[in-house]
Amino acid sequence: MPDLLKVAKFGGTSMADASAMRRCANIVKGDPDKKIIVVSATSGTTNLLSEFATDITTEKRKSIAKQVRDKHLSICRELIDPGTVTGEIEKLCDELEEIASRKQIMTMMLRDEILSFGERLSSLIFCSILGEITGENIHLLDAREIIITDNNFGSAEPGIEIISVKCAALLEPLIPDKRVVTQGFIGSDKNGVTTTLGRDGSDYSAALFAEAINADVLEIWTDVTAIYTTDPRVVGDARPITEISFDEAAELSVFGAKVLHPATMVPAIRKNIKVYVGSSIHPEKPGTWIVKETRQKPVIRAISLRRSQTLLTVHSLDMLHRHGFLAKFFQVLANHKISVDLVTTSEVSVALTLDSDLNAPGNQKLTEKVLGELRSFCEVNLEGNLSLIALIGNNLDTTAGLSGPVFGALENVNIRMICHGASSHNLCFLVGEGEAEEVVRVLHKKFISVL
Ligand code: ASP
Ligand code: MG
């Protein structure tokens, strides 16, 4: 076993083409401790496959299968020895084409099978490139043998214990002498049927591998150099964060820019695994360390902006001095697997936010069925075009005099909802989409740029 054991994950943009893959391979080569390498599909491929899995004609499916084939074969052509891997890529693409020709009803199960091709293709090629660059014999492991999940296709829940058993049996024996390349995002249920962990789930996969193998470090190599104090596209003087705590990062991944999949921090926290976020394009630039305890604990570390939020408010006079209403209300949401972000309540009303665009075509979350069930016992109101702004930091719940300067700076802004107090690491509120960026700029200037 190496002194330190690291799991390194490379995202879609890091797998974009042969030269991006070579860059990643060189990052791995430079560090003998990077033993397990988890990769995403090449950029754009999962989107193509998602389209393939919608209700489109056989012709369109075949044309997508061809695009996927061409894209991967063109990367193969840049290999020094394209022979073996090209054959395997062709074989996988034949399988995909075969699925395209089938007259079959699209199910979530089949969709996961289709989506899995992205990571299966990219990992095959990356394994070869890594072999060429390091001169080592790299082992390609099928993540579906390790990441065992339930059968909630489309966003399957991993089984932590079985994953650790599989890992001990199938992965651990390999790593004293070899590096292992495997796929993010995909797993399988107990019957061996392919599942996925949900879009952008590769970070989560990597964290699950890191947990199961007792890694010391989990590295997430992506297309940004670090986690920033806020989105640099919104605020010019946003700064990279050198070190941030697990708790703050967990809040940021839920409410903030999508640098990390929100579930990623959960295994890292469970096993106290340090997480590093860095850029595979500029690996020399310092990234962000996410650790249990940070040396500095500013009250406000970062300000995040999440767009396209839906506010659902329900109102029922029956709630007055009654019990059971909240349970009934949340039961409806739970039955439909609707995940809620923020909640506030008053005696006869509940307001909550969902991370979804009310006006987006095919917004599947709040279907007429869900709304109908809610309307049978309360008044329902929906509002879209909202953004969620979160101040992330430390001791936000116990710092006296914080809300005055925060909300004082926003005296002309209509704030639709405020959530404060449940977490010491976050204070957040909803504003209209049109005002959100300006609100972030004002707050960043007042609380972060001045430091
Ligand atoms: N390839 C998958 C997606 O695009 C998983 C990932 O990249 O994390 O959603
Ligand atoms: Mg990604």
Coordinates of N, CA and C in Angstrom, one line a residue, residues 143-238:
A143 N -17.2 -0.2 -12.6 CA -17.7 0.3 -11.4 C -19.0 -0.4 -10.9
R144 N -19.7 -1.0 -11.9 CA -20.9 -1.6 -11.5 C -20.7 -2.9 -10.6
E145 N -19.5 -3.3 -10.6 CA -19.2 -4.5 -9.7 C -19.1 -4.0 -8.2
I146 N -18.8 -2.7 -8.1 CA -18.5 -2.2 -6.7 C -19.7 -1.3 -6.2
I147 N -20.1 -0.4 -7.0 CA -21.1 0.6 -6.6 C -22.5 -0.1 -6.7
I148 N -22.9 -0.8 -5.7 CA -24.2 -1.5 -5.7 C -25.2 -0.6 -5.1
T149 N -26.3 -0.5 -5.8 CA -27.4 0.5 -5.4 C -28.7 -0.2 -5.3
D150 N -29.7 0.6 -4.9 CA -31.1 0.1 -5.0 C -31.5 0.3 -6.5
N151 N -32.8 0.0 -6.7 CA -33.2 0.0 -8.2 C -34.0 1.3 -8.5
N152 N -33.7 2.4 -7.8 CA -34.4 3.6 -8.1 C -33.7 4.2 -9.3
F153 N -34.0 3.7 -10.5 CA -33.3 4.1 -11.7 C -33.3 5.6 -11.9
G154 N -32.2 6.2 -12.4 CA -32.2 7.6 -12.6 C -31.6 8.4 -11.4
S155 N -31.8 7.9 -10.2 CA -31.0 8.4 -9.1 C -31.0 7.4 -8.0
A156 N -30.2 6.4 -8.2 CA -30.2 5.2 -7.3 C -29.4 5.6 -6.1
E157 N -29.8 4.9 -5.0 CA -29.2 5.1 -3.7 C -28.2 4.0 -3.5
P158 N -26.9 4.4 -3.2 CA -25.9 3.4 -3.0 C -26.0 2.7 -1.7
G159 N -25.6 1.4 -1.6 CA -25.6 0.7 -0.4 C -24.2 0.7 0.2
I160 N -24.0 1.5 1.2 CA -22.7 1.8 1.7 C -21.9 0.5 2.2
E161 N -22.7 -0.4 2.9 CA -22.0 -1.6 3.5 C -21.6 -2.5 2.4
I162 N -22.5 -2.8 1.4 CA -22.2 -3.7 0.4 C -21.1 -3.2 -0.5
I163 N -21.0 -1.9 -0.7 CA -20.0 -1.3 -1.5 C -18.6 -1.5 -0.8
S164 N -18.6 -1.4 0.6 CA -17.3 -1.6 1.2 C -16.9 -3.1 1.2
V165 N -17.9 -4.0 1.2 CA -17.5 -5.4 1.1 C -17.0 -5.7 -0.3
K166 N -17.7 -5.2 -1.4 CA -17.2 -5.4 -2.7 C -15.8 -4.8 -3.0
C167 N -15.6 -3.6 -2.4 CA -14.4 -2.9 -2.5 C -13.2 -3.8 -1.9
A168 N -13.5 -4.3 -0.7 CA -12.4 -5.1 -0.1 C -12.1 -6.4 -0.9
A169 N -13.1 -6.9 -1.6 CA -12.9 -8.1 -2.3 C -12.3 -7.9 -3.7
L170 N -12.8 -6.8 -4.3 CA -12.4 -6.7 -5.8 C -11.4 -5.5 -6.1
L171 N -11.4 -4.5 -5.2 CA -10.5 -3.4 -5.5 C -9.3 -3.4 -4.7
E172 N -9.4 -3.6 -3.4 CA -8.2 -3.6 -2.5 C -7.1 -4.5 -3.0
P173 N -7.4 -5.7 -3.4 CA -6.3 -6.6 -3.8 C -5.5 -6.0 -5.0
L174 N -6.1 -5.2 -5.8 CA -5.4 -4.7 -7.0 C -4.4 -3.6 -6.7
I175 N -4.7 -2.7 -5.7 CA -4.0 -1.5 -5.7 C -2.6 -1.5 -5.1
P176 N -2.1 -2.5 -4.4 CA -0.7 -2.4 -4.0 C 0.2 -2.3 -5.3
D177 N -0.2 -3.0 -6.3 CA 0.7 -2.9 -7.5 C 0.2 -2.2 -8.7
K178 N -1.0 -1.8 -8.7 CA -1.5 -1.2 -9.9 C -2.4 0.0 -9.7
R179 N -2.5 0.9 -10.7 CA -3.5 1.9 -10.6 C -4.7 1.3 -11.3
V180 N -5.9 1.9 -10.8 CA -7.2 1.4 -11.3 C -7.9 2.6 -11.9
V181 N -8.5 2.4 -13.1 CA -9.4 3.4 -13.7 C -10.8 2.8 -13.7
T182 N -11.7 3.6 -13.3 CA -13.1 3.1 -13.2 C -14.1 4.3 -13.6
Q183 N -15.3 3.9 -13.7 CA -16.3 4.9 -14.1 C -17.0 5.6 -12.9
G184 N -17.3 6.9 -13.1 CA -18.2 7.5 -12.1 C -19.6 7.3 -12.6
F185 N -20.6 7.8 -11.8 CA -22.0 7.9 -12.2 C -22.7 6.6 -12.3
I186 N -22.1 5.4 -12.6 CA -22.8 4.2 -12.8 C -22.7 3.2 -11.7
G187 N -23.7 2.4 -11.5 CA -23.6 1.3 -10.5 C -24.5 0.2 -11.0
S188 N -24.8 -0.7 -10.1 CA -25.8 -1.7 -10.5 C -26.6 -2.2 -9.3
D189 N -27.8 -2.7 -9.6 CA -28.7 -3.1 -8.4 C -28.3 -4.5 -8.1
K190 N -28.9 -5.1 -7.1 CA -28.5 -6.4 -6.6 C -28.6 -7.5 -7.6
N191 N -29.4 -7.2 -8.7 CA -29.5 -8.2 -9.7 C -28.6 -8.0 -10.9
G192 N -27.7 -7.0 -10.7 CA -26.7 -6.7 -11.7 C -27.2 -5.8 -12.8
V193 N -28.4 -5.2 -12.6 CA -28.9 -4.3 -13.7 C -28.3 -2.9 -13.5
T194 N -27.9 -2.3 -14.6 CA -27.2 -1.0 -14.5 C -28.1 0.1 -13.9
T195 N -27.5 0.9 -13.0 CA -28.2 2.1 -12.5 C -27.3 3.3 -12.6
T196 N -27.9 4.5 -12.4 CA -27.0 5.7 -12.3 C -27.4 6.4 -11.0
L197 N -26.4 7.2 -10.6 CA -26.6 8.0 -9.3 C -27.2 9.3 -9.5
G198 N -27.6 9.6 -10.7 CA -28.2 11.0 -11.0 C -27.2 11.8 -11.7
R199 N -27.7 12.8 -12.5 CA -26.8 13.6 -13.3 C -25.7 14.3 -12.4
D200 N -24.5 14.4 -13.0 CA -23.3 14.9 -12.3 C -22.9 14.0 -11.1
G201 N -23.3 12.8 -11.2 CA -23.1 11.9 -10.0 C -21.7 11.3 -9.9
S202 N -20.8 11.7 -10.8 CA -19.4 11.1 -10.8 C -18.6 11.5 -9.5
D203 N -18.9 12.7 -9.1 CA -18.2 13.2 -7.9 C -18.6 12.3 -6.7
Y204 N -19.9 12.0 -6.7 CA -20.4 11.2 -5.6 C -19.8 9.8 -5.7
S205 N -19.7 9.2 -6.9 CA -19.1 7.9 -7.1 C -17.7 7.9 -6.5
A206 N -16.9 8.9 -6.9 CA -15.6 9.0 -6.4 C -15.5 9.1 -4.9
A207 N -16.4 9.8 -4.3 CA -16.5 9.9 -2.8 C -16.8 8.5 -2.2
L208 N -17.7 7.8 -2.9 CA -18.1 6.4 -2.4 C -16.9 5.5 -2.5
F209 N -16.1 5.6 -3.6 CA -14.9 4.8 -3.7 C -13.9 5.1 -2.6
A210 N -13.7 6.4 -2.4 CA -12.8 6.9 -1.4 C -13.2 6.4 0.0
E211 N -14.4 6.4 0.3 CA -14.9 6.0 1.6 C -14.7 4.5 1.7
A212 N -15.0 3.7 0.7 CA -15.0 2.3 0.8 C -13.5 1.8 0.9
I213 N -12.6 2.5 0.3 CA -11.2 2.0 0.3 C -10.4 2.7 1.4
N214 N -11.0 3.5 2.2 CA -10.4 4.3 3.3 C -9.3 5.2 2.7
A215 N -9.6 5.9 1.7 CA -8.6 6.8 1.1 C -8.3 8.0 2.0
D216 N -7.1 8.6 1.9 CA -6.7 9.7 2.7 C -7.2 11.0 2.0
V217 N -7.2 11.0 0.7 CA -7.6 12.2 -0.1 C -8.5 11.9 -1.2
L218 N -9.5 12.7 -1.4 CA -10.3 12.6 -2.6 C -10.1 13.9 -3.5
E219 N -9.6 13.7 -4.7 CA -9.3 14.8 -5.5 C -10.4 15.0 -6.6
I220 N -10.9 16.1 -6.8 CA -11.9 16.4 -7.8 C -11.3 17.3 -8.8
W221 N -10.9 16.8 -10.0 CA -10.3 17.6 -11.0 C -11.4 18.1 -12.0
T222 N -11.5 19.4 -12.1 CA -12.6 19.9 -12.9 C -12.2 21.0 -13.8
D223 N -13.1 21.9 -14.3 CA -12.7 22.9 -15.2 C -12.6 24.3 -14.5
V224 N -12.8 24.3 -13.2 CA -12.5 25.6 -12.5 C -11.3 25.4 -11.6
T225 N -10.5 26.5 -11.3 CA -9.3 26.2 -10.6 C -9.6 26.0 -9.1
A226 N -10.7 26.4 -8.6 CA -11.0 26.3 -7.2 C -12.4 26.6 -6.9
I227 N -12.8 26.4 -5.7 CA -14.1 27.0 -5.3 C -13.9 28.5 -5.0
Y228 N -14.7 29.3 -5.5 CA -14.6 30.7 -5.3 C -15.5 31.3 -4.3
T229 N -15.2 32.5 -3.8 CA -16.0 33.2 -2.8 C -17.4 33.5 -3.4
T230 N -17.5 33.6 -4.7 CA -18.8 33.6 -5.4 C -18.5 33.4 -6.9
D231 N -19.5 33.3 -7.7 CA -19.3 33.0 -9.1 C -18.5 34.2 -9.8
P232 N -17.3 33.9 -10.3 CA -16.4 35.0 -10.9 C -17.1 35.6 -12.1
R233 N -18.1 34.9 -12.7 CA -18.7 35.5 -13.8 C -19.7 36.6 -13.4
V234 N -20.1 36.6 -12.1 CA -21.0 37.6 -11.6 C -20.2 38.7 -10.9
V235 N -19.2 38.3 -10.2 CA -18.4 39.3 -9.4 C -17.0 39.2 -9.9
G236 N -16.5 40.3 -10.5 CA -15.1 40.3 -11.1 C -14.1 40.0 -10.0
D237 N -14.2 40.5 -8.8 CA -13.1 40.2 -7.8 C -13.4 39.0 -6.9
A238 N -14.2 38.1 -7.3 CA -14.4 36.9 -6.6 C -13.0 36.2 -6.4

